[in-house]
């Protein structure tokens, strides 16, 4: 990979970190936000759930609308919207205004993320594309798992306003780096909306979307309740739980790096094996989740697999519609957000009906169904057809 490509991929990685961190970072400071705006914790939770909903809704449409524009200009537009939204969040004392200042950028979120994956893949040879995309995925993982403790620490050590300012600073740095270091990227061949939407006529696209919704449901249906599991089933202290979440996050980043290599070597085999590997972890988790040491080892392995899973999801949808990369990445973002929502809701149901220990069955059920979708796609389409 040449030096300009490395710089570009690094900027994209930090850019994705800034945008995902704006989405997820508030999770760690929801109680502080509730106090700050004098609202209930469930109302403060709207800052997370409405953001995710906006991303799911705009996932397929917004990248499509902006697909013909110069990619550098589009990136600057999205980063600018995020910086402005972050600044409003710092200074407002009105909760409704704070909500609007988060929801508006949320609609632009899929544009930047889908572009980051497309541009990273385009900056290298076709064979090296999964590795380039896996580097950008480090930003996704870091935004989801490293951003939360950083923001929480700033809010506790300094103030809630400084925690909000962290979002603005990261996005502003990426904005300036994009202005200086990213070359102009006009779209060489503008695809019509019709040509891009035509990928929805293909059964391979729908099989891939279903598989990804189920795979993400398998990961987040269980991970969403990891804190609760460690507290009630493993009986860990709050400090030990924080350490476990950090281990999971670090392992996620290791998984991203490993995924780049696995998907470059033998993508199809990696996708087929994945549900069985994660399923084995969940079965062991169900049997030995009460014990601290096995749980710590399992959290590490689970985190690595979840990191690999994120890359597999992007590859699986992208390889079903390579002729329309921006739209395919938008579909990927919608599918994973739907999977997260369905998985978390199902996990909650299993916990309330059967108890926390049984949340792993949501994962196992989702993995079983995802394997069926993966098998159907492989049965109907040969690997060469899948990438043609």
mmCIF file of C-alpha atoms in Angstrom:
data_model
loop_
_atom_site.group_PDB
_atom_site.id
_atom_site.type_symbol
_atom_site.label_atom_id
_atom_site.label_comp_id
_atom_site.label_asym_id
_atom_site.label_seq_id
_atom_site.Cartn_x
_atom_site.Cartn_y
_atom_site.Cartn_z
ATOM 1 C CA UNK A 1 0.000 0.000 0.000
ATOM 2 C CA UNK A 2 1.526 3.347 -1.036
ATOM 3 C CA UNK A 3 2.061 6.241 1.385
ATOM 4 C CA UNK A 4 -0.759 8.490 0.030
ATOM 5 C CA UNK A 5 -3.134 5.512 0.347
ATOM 6 C CA UNK A 6 -2.022 4.938 3.938
ATOM 7 C CA UNK A 7 -2.670 8.602 4.811
ATOM 8 C CA UNK A 8 -6.083 8.487 3.118
ATOM 9 C CA UNK A 9 -7.106 5.261 4.920
ATOM 10 C CA UNK A 10 -5.877 6.693 8.256
ATOM 11 C CA UNK A 11 -8.015 9.845 7.782
ATOM 12 C CA UNK A 12 -11.046 7.696 6.839
ATOM 13 C CA UNK A 13 -10.496 5.514 9.936
ATOM 14 C CA UNK A 14 -10.383 8.545 12.281
ATOM 15 C CA UNK A 15 -13.370 10.041 10.396
ATOM 16 C CA UNK A 16 -15.454 6.911 10.950
ATOM 17 C CA UNK A 17 -14.300 6.869 14.610
ATOM 18 C CA UNK A 18 -15.530 10.468 15.060
ATOM 19 C CA UNK A 19 -18.924 9.752 13.513
ATOM 20 C CA UNK A 20 -19.551 6.430 15.283
ATOM 21 C CA UNK A 21 -18.266 7.966 18.535
ATOM 22 C CA UNK A 22 -20.838 10.776 18.204
ATOM 23 C CA UNK A 23 -23.510 8.055 17.931
ATOM 24 C CA UNK A 24 -22.312 5.667 20.645
ATOM 25 C CA UNK A 25 -20.294 7.909 22.998
ATOM 26 C CA UNK A 26 -23.385 9.266 24.757
ATOM 27 C CA UNK A 27 -24.217 5.752 26.037
ATOM 28 C CA UNK A 28 -21.588 6.171 28.780
ATOM 29 C CA UNK A 29 -22.938 9.568 29.894
ATOM 30 C CA UNK A 30 -26.731 9.075 29.660
ATOM 31 C CA UNK A 31 -27.277 9.576 33.445
ATOM 32 C CA UNK A 32 -25.222 12.826 33.287
ATOM 33 C CA UNK A 33 -27.182 13.967 30.213
ATOM 34 C CA UNK A 34 -30.482 13.262 31.995
ATOM 35 C CA UNK A 35 -29.315 15.440 34.933
ATOM 36 C CA UNK A 36 -27.912 18.143 32.654
ATOM 37 C CA UNK A 37 -31.172 18.583 30.712
ATOM 38 C CA UNK A 38 -33.457 17.732 33.681
ATOM 39 C CA UNK A 39 -35.138 14.832 31.847
ATOM 40 C CA UNK A 40 -35.716 11.149 32.723
ATOM 41 C CA UNK A 41 -33.110 8.518 31.766
ATOM 42 C CA UNK A 42 -35.561 6.936 29.287
ATOM 43 C CA UNK A 43 -36.064 10.329 27.607
ATOM 44 C CA UNK A 44 -32.276 10.839 27.488
ATOM 45 C CA UNK A 45 -32.117 7.393 25.826
ATOM 46 C CA UNK A 46 -33.897 8.935 22.798
ATOM 47 C CA UNK A 47 -30.511 10.488 21.922
ATOM 48 C CA UNK A 48 -29.316 6.937 21.177
ATOM 49 C CA UNK A 49 -32.437 5.196 19.824
ATOM 50 C CA UNK A 50 -33.605 8.007 17.506
ATOM 51 C CA UNK A 51 -30.055 8.400 16.159
ATOM 52 C CA UNK A 52 -29.930 4.657 15.306
ATOM 53 C CA UNK A 53 -33.393 4.832 13.740
ATOM 54 C CA UNK A 54 -32.355 7.791 11.541
ATOM 55 C CA UNK A 55 -29.273 5.810 10.400
ATOM 56 C CA UNK A 56 -31.405 2.750 9.549
ATOM 57 C CA UNK A 57 -33.915 4.871 7.572
ATOM 58 C CA UNK A 58 -31.327 6.906 5.643
ATOM 59 C CA UNK A 59 -28.919 3.963 5.055
ATOM 60 C CA UNK A 60 -30.113 3.021 1.548
ATOM 61 C CA UNK A 61 -31.354 6.459 0.398
ATOM 62 C CA UNK A 62 -28.762 9.089 1.374
ATOM 63 C CA UNK A 63 -25.647 7.362 -0.090
ATOM 64 C CA UNK A 64 -27.695 6.871 -3.288
ATOM 65 C CA UNK A 65 -28.644 10.582 -3.513
ATOM 66 C CA UNK A 66 -25.042 11.742 -3.075
ATOM 67 C CA UNK A 67 -23.400 8.968 -5.155
ATOM 68 C CA UNK A 68 -22.765 11.187 -8.197
ATOM 69 C CA UNK A 69 -21.041 14.055 -6.337
ATOM 70 C CA UNK A 70 -17.313 14.650 -5.785
ATOM 71 C CA UNK A 71 -16.479 12.358 -2.842
ATOM 72 C CA UNK A 72 -14.211 14.874 -1.101
ATOM 73 C CA UNK A 73 -16.951 17.548 -1.148
ATOM 74 C CA UNK A 74 -19.518 15.068 0.192
ATOM 75 C CA UNK A 75 -17.178 14.036 3.039
ATOM 76 C CA UNK A 76 -16.594 17.692 3.976
ATOM 77 C CA UNK A 77 -20.349 18.361 3.916
ATOM 78 C CA UNK A 78 -21.070 15.443 6.290
ATOM 79 C CA UNK A 79 -18.192 16.322 8.647
ATOM 80 C CA UNK A 80 -19.342 19.967 8.642
ATOM 81 C CA UNK A 81 -22.900 18.941 9.598
ATOM 82 C CA UNK A 82 -21.495 16.794 12.442
ATOM 83 C CA UNK A 83 -19.246 19.600 13.755
ATOM 84 C CA UNK A 84 -22.190 22.065 13.765
ATOM 85 C CA UNK A 85 -24.491 19.536 15.472
ATOM 86 C CA UNK A 86 -21.805 18.816 18.102
ATOM 87 C CA UNK A 87 -21.301 22.565 18.781
ATOM 88 C CA UNK A 88 -25.055 23.092 19.264
ATOM 89 C CA UNK A 89 -25.095 20.125 21.708
ATOM 90 C CA UNK A 90 -22.325 21.742 23.811
ATOM 91 C CA UNK A 91 -24.075 25.085 24.298
ATOM 92 C CA UNK A 92 -27.799 24.297 24.340
ATOM 93 C CA UNK A 93 -29.728 23.794 27.576
ATOM 94 C CA UNK A 94 -32.897 22.787 25.682
ATOM 95 C CA UNK A 95 -33.317 18.995 25.351
ATOM 96 C CA UNK A 96 -35.492 19.211 22.200
ATOM 97 C CA UNK A 97 -32.822 21.314 20.464
ATOM 98 C CA UNK A 98 -30.139 18.830 21.584
ATOM 99 C CA UNK A 99 -32.243 16.016 20.097
ATOM 100 C CA UNK A 100 -32.587 17.864 16.760
ATOM 101 C CA UNK A 101 -28.821 18.615 16.795
ATOM 102 C CA UNK A 102 -28.202 14.833 16.935
ATOM 103 C CA UNK A 103 -30.931 13.561 14.612
ATOM 104 C CA UNK A 104 -30.026 15.859 11.672
ATOM 105 C CA UNK A 105 -26.382 14.613 11.515
ATOM 106 C CA UNK A 106 -27.657 11.022 11.967
ATOM 107 C CA UNK A 107 -29.276 11.199 8.507
ATOM 108 C CA UNK A 108 -25.838 12.054 7.030
ATOM 109 C CA UNK A 109 -24.024 9.292 8.996
ATOM 110 C CA UNK A 110 -24.503 6.530 6.339
ATOM 111 C CA UNK A 111 -23.123 8.807 3.580
ATOM 112 C CA UNK A 112 -19.715 9.183 5.242
ATOM 113 C CA UNK A 113 -19.452 5.577 6.443
ATOM 114 C CA UNK A 114 -20.459 4.023 3.103
ATOM 115 C CA UNK A 115 -18.085 6.409 1.267
ATOM 116 C CA UNK A 116 -15.242 5.536 3.662
ATOM 117 C CA UNK A 117 -15.595 1.817 2.836
ATOM 118 C CA UNK A 118 -15.915 2.473 -0.919
ATOM 119 C CA UNK A 119 -12.973 4.911 -1.097
ATOM 120 C CA UNK A 120 -10.735 2.608 1.006
ATOM 121 C CA UNK A 121 -11.528 -0.349 -1.290
ATOM 122 C CA UNK A 122 -10.984 1.763 -4.437
ATOM 123 C CA UNK A 123 -7.599 3.065 -3.225
ATOM 124 C CA UNK A 124 -5.969 -0.388 -3.488
ATOM 125 C CA UNK A 125 -6.059 -3.406 -5.800
ATOM 126 C CA UNK A 126 -9.171 -5.640 -5.810
ATOM 127 C CA UNK A 127 -7.310 -8.392 -3.901
ATOM 128 C CA UNK A 128 -6.192 -5.968 -1.161
ATOM 129 C CA UNK A 129 -9.649 -4.323 -0.781
ATOM 130 C CA UNK A 130 -10.779 -6.414 2.260
ATOM 131 C CA UNK A 131 -7.569 -5.420 4.113
ATOM 132 C CA UNK A 132 -8.118 -1.706 3.372
ATOM 133 C CA UNK A 133 -11.760 -1.939 4.498
ATOM 134 C CA UNK A 134 -10.738 -3.820 7.677
ATOM 135 C CA UNK A 135 -8.474 -0.859 8.609
ATOM 136 C CA UNK A 136 -11.436 1.534 8.332
ATOM 137 C CA UNK A 137 -13.416 -0.935 10.482
ATOM 138 C CA UNK A 138 -10.914 -0.312 13.294
ATOM 139 C CA UNK A 139 -12.479 3.175 13.439
ATOM 140 C CA UNK A 140 -15.937 1.590 13.737
ATOM 141 C CA UNK A 141 -14.814 -0.665 16.627
ATOM 142 C CA UNK A 142 -12.907 2.138 18.350
ATOM 143 C CA UNK A 143 -15.929 4.443 18.049
ATOM 144 C CA UNK A 144 -18.162 1.821 19.604
ATOM 145 C CA UNK A 145 -15.953 0.546 22.399
ATOM 146 C CA UNK A 146 -13.096 2.999 23.065
ATOM 147 C CA UNK A 147 -15.177 6.174 22.618
ATOM 148 C CA UNK A 148 -17.634 5.235 25.396
ATOM 149 C CA UNK A 149 -15.041 5.033 28.254
ATOM 150 C CA UNK A 150 -13.144 8.125 26.962
ATOM 151 C CA UNK A 151 -16.309 10.262 26.894
ATOM 152 C CA UNK A 152 -17.411 8.892 30.272
ATOM 153 C CA UNK A 153 -13.984 9.746 31.756
ATOM 154 C CA UNK A 154 -14.060 13.346 30.387
ATOM 155 C CA UNK A 155 -17.599 13.890 31.714
ATOM 156 C CA UNK A 156 -16.620 12.649 35.195
ATOM 157 C CA UNK A 157 -13.215 14.375 35.331
ATOM 158 C CA UNK A 158 -14.134 17.734 33.747
ATOM 159 C CA UNK A 159 -17.743 18.349 32.657
ATOM 160 C CA UNK A 160 -20.565 17.119 30.413
ATOM 161 C CA UNK A 161 -19.886 20.066 28.061
ATOM 162 C CA UNK A 162 -16.238 18.993 27.619
ATOM 163 C CA UNK A 163 -17.396 15.434 26.872
ATOM 164 C CA UNK A 164 -19.660 16.845 24.125
ATOM 165 C CA UNK A 165 -16.739 19.026 22.940
ATOM 166 C CA UNK A 166 -14.660 15.847 22.412
ATOM 167 C CA UNK A 167 -17.079 14.816 19.619
ATOM 168 C CA UNK A 168 -16.758 18.253 17.974
ATOM 169 C CA UNK A 169 -12.935 18.308 18.242
ATOM 170 C CA UNK A 170 -12.472 14.854 16.630
ATOM 171 C CA UNK A 171 -14.830 15.710 13.750
ATOM 172 C CA UNK A 172 -13.213 19.156 13.262
ATOM 173 C CA UNK A 173 -9.701 17.599 13.102
ATOM 174 C CA UNK A 174 -10.880 15.130 10.440
ATOM 175 C CA UNK A 175 -12.560 17.994 8.530
ATOM 176 C CA UNK A 176 -9.241 19.928 8.401
ATOM 177 C CA UNK A 177 -7.229 16.770 7.547
ATOM 178 C CA UNK A 178 -9.674 16.051 4.682
ATOM 179 C CA UNK A 179 -9.281 19.627 3.341
ATOM 180 C CA UNK A 180 -5.456 19.373 3.409
ATOM 181 C CA UNK A 181 -4.604 15.732 2.645
ATOM 182 C CA UNK A 182 -7.495 14.177 0.714
ATOM 183 C CA UNK A 183 -7.324 14.758 -3.064
ATOM 184 C CA UNK A 184 -10.372 15.810 -5.071
ATOM 185 C CA UNK A 185 -12.338 12.662 -5.942
ATOM 186 C CA UNK A 186 -14.825 13.308 -8.735
ATOM 187 C CA UNK A 187 -16.962 10.285 -9.614
ATOM 188 C CA UNK A 188 -15.562 8.912 -12.873
ATOM 189 C CA UNK A 189 -18.627 7.000 -13.929
ATOM 190 C CA UNK A 190 -21.912 8.269 -12.515
ATOM 191 C CA UNK A 191 -24.385 5.422 -12.102
ATOM 192 C CA UNK A 192 -28.057 6.246 -12.577
ATOM 193 C CA UNK A 193 -30.361 5.735 -9.575
ATOM 194 C CA UNK A 194 -32.177 3.057 -11.587
ATOM 195 C CA UNK A 195 -28.967 1.109 -12.237
ATOM 196 C CA UNK A 196 -28.093 1.212 -8.537
ATOM 197 C CA UNK A 197 -31.581 0.270 -7.371
ATOM 198 C CA UNK A 198 -31.632 -2.654 -9.816
ATOM 199 C CA UNK A 199 -29.409 -4.625 -7.411
ATOM 200 C CA UNK A 200 -32.588 -5.040 -5.325
ATOM 201 C CA UNK A 201 -34.028 -7.193 -8.119
ATOM 202 C CA UNK A 202 -31.352 -9.835 -7.477
ATOM 203 C CA UNK A 203 -32.113 -12.652 -5.032
ATOM 204 C CA UNK A 204 -28.412 -12.772 -4.011
ATOM 205 C CA UNK A 205 -28.775 -9.221 -2.592
ATOM 206 C CA UNK A 206 -31.789 -10.166 -0.457
ATOM 207 C CA UNK A 207 -30.199 -13.418 0.779
ATOM 208 C CA UNK A 208 -27.130 -11.401 1.781
ATOM 209 C CA UNK A 209 -29.210 -8.711 3.551
ATOM 210 C CA UNK A 210 -31.129 -11.384 5.503
ATOM 211 C CA UNK A 211 -27.886 -13.152 6.482
ATOM 212 C CA UNK A 212 -26.362 -9.869 7.717
ATOM 213 C CA UNK A 213 -29.466 -8.852 9.728
ATOM 214 C CA UNK A 214 -29.345 -12.270 11.430
ATOM 215 C CA UNK A 215 -25.552 -12.248 11.970
ATOM 216 C CA UNK A 216 -25.701 -8.821 13.615
ATOM 217 C CA UNK A 217 -28.704 -9.887 15.665
ATOM 218 C CA UNK A 218 -26.598 -12.861 16.850
ATOM 219 C CA UNK A 219 -23.769 -10.560 17.982
ATOM 220 C CA UNK A 220 -25.700 -7.613 19.465
ATOM 221 C CA UNK A 221 -28.624 -9.624 20.821
ATOM 222 C CA UNK A 222 -26.163 -11.024 23.348
ATOM 223 C CA UNK A 223 -23.517 -8.259 23.574
ATOM 224 C CA UNK A 224 -26.163 -5.623 24.455
ATOM 225 C CA UNK A 225 -26.669 -7.496 27.738
ATOM 226 C CA UNK A 226 -23.018 -8.372 28.462
ATOM 227 C CA UNK A 227 -22.853 -5.956 31.436
ATOM 228 C CA UNK A 228 -26.058 -7.430 32.871
ATOM 229 C CA UNK A 229 -24.750 -11.010 32.265
ATOM 230 C CA UNK A 230 -21.422 -10.340 33.997
ATOM 231 C CA UNK A 231 -23.246 -8.708 36.928
ATOM 232 C CA UNK A 232 -26.009 -11.267 37.540
ATOM 233 C CA UNK A 233 -24.654 -14.563 36.142
ATOM 234 C CA UNK A 234 -20.869 -14.247 36.661
ATOM 235 C CA UNK A 235 -21.306 -12.047 39.804
ATOM 236 C CA UNK A 236 -18.497 -9.637 38.876
ATOM 237 C CA UNK A 237 -17.778 -6.286 40.529
ATOM 238 C CA UNK A 238 -18.348 -3.071 38.537
ATOM 239 C CA UNK A 239 -14.559 -2.562 38.133
ATOM 240 C CA UNK A 240 -14.133 -6.104 36.801
ATOM 241 C CA UNK A 241 -17.048 -5.506 34.376
ATOM 242 C CA UNK A 242 -15.370 -2.315 33.075
ATOM 243 C CA UNK A 243 -12.192 -4.331 32.479
ATOM 244 C CA UNK A 244 -14.187 -7.022 30.628
ATOM 245 C CA UNK A 245 -15.799 -4.411 28.360
ATOM 246 C CA UNK A 246 -12.334 -3.026 27.611
ATOM 247 C CA UNK A 247 -11.043 -6.564 26.818
ATOM 248 C CA UNK A 248 -14.022 -7.083 24.478
ATOM 249 C CA UNK A 249 -13.297 -3.751 22.769
ATOM 250 C CA UNK A 250 -9.580 -4.435 22.325
ATOM 251 C CA UNK A 251 -10.374 -7.940 21.016
ATOM 252 C CA UNK A 252 -12.806 -6.368 18.531
ATOM 253 C CA UNK A 253 -9.946 -4.363 16.996
ATOM 254 C CA UNK A 254 -7.775 -7.533 16.804
ATOM 255 C CA UNK A 255 -10.720 -9.190 15.012
ATOM 256 C CA UNK A 256 -10.820 -6.364 12.439
ATOM 257 C CA UNK A 257 -7.150 -6.878 11.584
ATOM 258 C CA UNK A 258 -7.571 -10.670 11.407
ATOM 259 C CA UNK A 259 -10.673 -10.315 9.206
ATOM 260 C CA UNK A 260 -8.754 -8.369 6.555
ATOM 261 C CA UNK A 261 -6.338 -11.298 6.218
ATOM 262 C CA UNK A 262 -9.033 -13.999 6.351
ATOM 263 C CA UNK A 263 -11.247 -12.343 3.718
ATOM 264 C CA UNK A 264 -8.259 -11.723 1.428
ATOM 265 C CA UNK A 265 -7.185 -15.402 1.664
ATOM 266 C CA UNK A 266 -10.492 -17.269 1.479
ATOM 267 C CA UNK A 267 -13.586 -15.134 1.927
ATOM 268 C CA UNK A 268 -16.265 -17.738 1.292
ATOM 269 C CA UNK A 269 -14.785 -20.303 3.680
ATOM 270 C CA UNK A 270 -14.450 -17.613 6.415
ATOM 271 C CA UNK A 271 -18.131 -16.645 6.066
ATOM 272 C CA UNK A 272 -19.331 -20.278 6.203
ATOM 273 C CA UNK A 273 -17.238 -21.131 9.308
ATOM 274 C CA UNK A 274 -18.100 -17.922 11.224
ATOM 275 C CA UNK A 275 -21.618 -18.850 12.572
ATOM 276 C CA UNK A 276 -20.302 -22.210 13.837
ATOM 277 C CA UNK A 277 -17.318 -20.605 15.610
ATOM 278 C CA UNK A 278 -19.500 -17.985 17.329
ATOM 279 C CA UNK A 279 -22.143 -20.635 18.114
ATOM 280 C CA UNK A 280 -19.503 -22.747 19.897
ATOM 281 C CA UNK A 281 -18.524 -19.708 22.021
ATOM 282 C CA UNK A 282 -22.183 -19.139 22.996
ATOM 283 C CA UNK A 283 -22.703 -22.800 23.980
ATOM 284 C CA UNK A 284 -19.564 -22.726 26.204
ATOM 285 C CA UNK A 285 -20.750 -19.349 27.574
ATOM 286 C CA UNK A 286 -24.090 -20.891 28.579
ATOM 287 C CA UNK A 287 -22.353 -23.808 30.304
ATOM 288 C CA UNK A 288 -19.465 -21.968 32.028
ATOM 289 C CA UNK A 289 -20.663 -18.326 32.198
ATOM 290 C CA UNK A 290 -20.898 -18.547 36.014
ATOM 291 C CA UNK A 291 -17.111 -18.869 36.369
ATOM 292 C CA UNK A 292 -14.874 -15.793 36.225
ATOM 293 C CA UNK A 293 -11.740 -17.169 34.489
ATOM 294 C CA UNK A 294 -13.569 -19.062 31.678
ATOM 295 C CA UNK A 295 -15.773 -15.976 31.225
ATOM 296 C CA UNK A 296 -12.710 -13.717 30.806
ATOM 297 C CA UNK A 297 -11.206 -16.054 28.169
ATOM 298 C CA UNK A 298 -14.570 -16.353 26.378
ATOM 299 C CA UNK A 299 -15.023 -12.547 26.344
ATOM 300 C CA UNK A 300 -11.642 -12.211 24.590
ATOM 301 C CA UNK A 301 -12.484 -14.861 21.936
ATOM 302 C CA UNK A 302 -16.021 -13.475 21.534
ATOM 303 C CA UNK A 303 -14.653 -9.947 21.013
ATOM 304 C CA UNK A 304 -12.258 -11.155 18.296
ATOM 305 C CA UNK A 305 -15.083 -13.022 16.531
ATOM 306 C CA UNK A 306 -17.394 -9.979 16.763
ATOM 307 C CA UNK A 307 -14.677 -7.877 15.093
ATOM 308 C CA UNK A 308 -14.386 -10.454 12.299
ATOM 309 C CA UNK A 309 -18.204 -10.530 12.063
ATOM 310 C CA UNK A 310 -18.454 -6.803 11.311
ATOM 311 C CA UNK A 311 -16.083 -7.169 8.350
ATOM 312 C CA UNK A 312 -17.891 -10.309 7.144
ATOM 313 C CA UNK A 313 -21.203 -8.404 7.151
ATOM 314 C CA UNK A 314 -19.792 -5.590 4.994
ATOM 315 C CA UNK A 315 -18.079 -8.033 2.598
ATOM 316 C CA UNK A 316 -21.188 -10.241 2.262
ATOM 317 C CA UNK A 317 -23.463 -7.411 1.100
ATOM 318 C CA UNK A 318 -20.732 -5.653 -0.909
ATOM 319 C CA UNK A 319 -19.896 -8.851 -2.838
ATOM 320 C CA UNK A 320 -23.566 -9.333 -3.722
ATOM 321 C CA UNK A 321 -23.772 -5.904 -5.432
ATOM 322 C CA UNK A 322 -20.229 -4.845 -6.462
ATOM 323 C CA UNK A 323 -21.623 -2.828 -9.396
ATOM 324 C CA UNK A 324 -23.190 -0.323 -6.973
ATOM 325 C CA UNK A 325 -20.706 0.113 -4.082
ATOM 326 C CA UNK A 326 -22.129 3.242 -2.380
ATOM 327 C CA UNK A 327 -25.684 1.881 -2.396
ATOM 328 C CA UNK A 328 -24.463 -1.567 -1.244
ATOM 329 C CA UNK A 329 -22.633 0.003 1.712
ATOM 330 C CA UNK A 330 -25.811 1.930 2.557
ATOM 331 C CA UNK A 331 -27.775 -1.352 2.528
ATOM 332 C CA UNK A 332 -25.087 -2.846 4.789
ATOM 333 C CA UNK A 333 -25.524 -0.021 7.342
ATOM 334 C CA UNK A 334 -29.308 -0.448 7.327
ATOM 335 C CA UNK A 335 -29.047 -4.247 7.673
ATOM 336 C CA UNK A 336 -26.652 -4.087 10.649
ATOM 337 C CA UNK A 337 -28.764 -1.426 12.417
ATOM 338 C CA UNK A 338 -31.904 -3.540 11.881
ATOM 339 C CA UNK A 339 -30.036 -6.590 13.172
ATOM 340 C CA UNK A 340 -28.919 -4.693 16.276
ATOM 341 C CA UNK A 341 -32.480 -3.482 16.960
ATOM 342 C CA UNK A 342 -34.076 -6.927 16.447
ATOM 343 C CA UNK A 343 -31.355 -8.728 18.432
ATOM 344 C CA UNK A 344 -31.513 -6.321 21.381
ATOM 345 C CA UNK A 345 -35.328 -6.521 21.501
ATOM 346 C CA UNK A 346 -35.300 -10.344 21.319
ATOM 347 C CA UNK A 347 -32.552 -10.496 23.975
ATOM 348 C CA UNK A 348 -34.689 -8.379 26.295
ATOM 349 C CA UNK A 349 -37.648 -10.739 25.782
ATOM 350 C CA UNK A 350 -35.576 -13.851 26.548
ATOM 351 C CA UNK A 351 -34.184 -12.233 29.719
ATOM 352 C CA UNK A 352 -37.599 -11.144 31.016
ATOM 353 C CA UNK A 353 -39.211 -14.532 30.263
ATOM 354 C CA UNK A 354 -36.408 -16.998 31.100
ATOM 355 C CA UNK A 355 -33.613 -15.101 32.903
ATOM 356 C CA UNK A 356 -30.312 -13.445 31.928
ATOM 357 C CA UNK A 357 -28.416 -16.719 31.375
ATOM 358 C CA UNK A 358 -30.756 -17.624 28.481
ATOM 359 C CA UNK A 359 -29.926 -14.538 26.399
ATOM 360 C CA UNK A 360 -27.358 -16.669 24.488
ATOM 361 C CA UNK A 361 -30.285 -18.522 22.845
ATOM 362 C CA UNK A 362 -31.081 -15.364 20.849
ATOM 363 C CA UNK A 363 -27.532 -15.594 19.497
ATOM 364 C CA UNK A 364 -27.782 -19.315 18.732
ATOM 365 C CA UNK A 365 -31.162 -19.002 17.018
ATOM 366 C CA UNK A 366 -29.956 -16.050 14.889
ATOM 367 C CA UNK A 367 -26.773 -17.944 13.937
ATOM 368 C CA UNK A 368 -28.768 -21.008 12.899
ATOM 369 C CA UNK A 369 -31.013 -18.921 10.618
ATOM 370 C CA UNK A 370 -28.059 -16.945 9.224
ATOM 371 C CA UNK A 371 -26.334 -20.242 8.302
ATOM 372 C CA UNK A 372 -29.424 -21.169 6.259
ATOM 373 C CA UNK A 373 -29.201 -17.844 4.355
ATOM 374 C CA UNK A 374 -25.449 -18.277 3.762
ATOM 375 C CA UNK A 375 -26.024 -21.862 2.555
ATOM 376 C CA UNK A 376 -28.812 -20.737 0.179
ATOM 377 C CA UNK A 377 -26.638 -18.020 -1.327
ATOM 378 C CA UNK A 378 -23.708 -20.411 -1.822
ATOM 379 C CA UNK A 379 -26.030 -23.109 -3.182
ATOM 380 C CA UNK A 380 -27.661 -20.765 -5.726
ATOM 381 C CA UNK A 381 -24.569 -18.817 -6.783
ATOM 382 C CA UNK A 382 -21.026 -20.034 -7.390
ATOM 383 C CA UNK A 383 -18.243 -17.824 -5.890
ATOM 384 C CA UNK A 384 -17.404 -16.436 -9.362
ATOM 385 C CA UNK A 385 -21.062 -15.491 -9.976
ATOM 386 C CA UNK A 386 -21.203 -13.865 -6.540
ATOM 387 C CA UNK A 387 -18.418 -11.426 -7.405
ATOM 388 C CA UNK A 388 -19.188 -10.902 -11.083
#
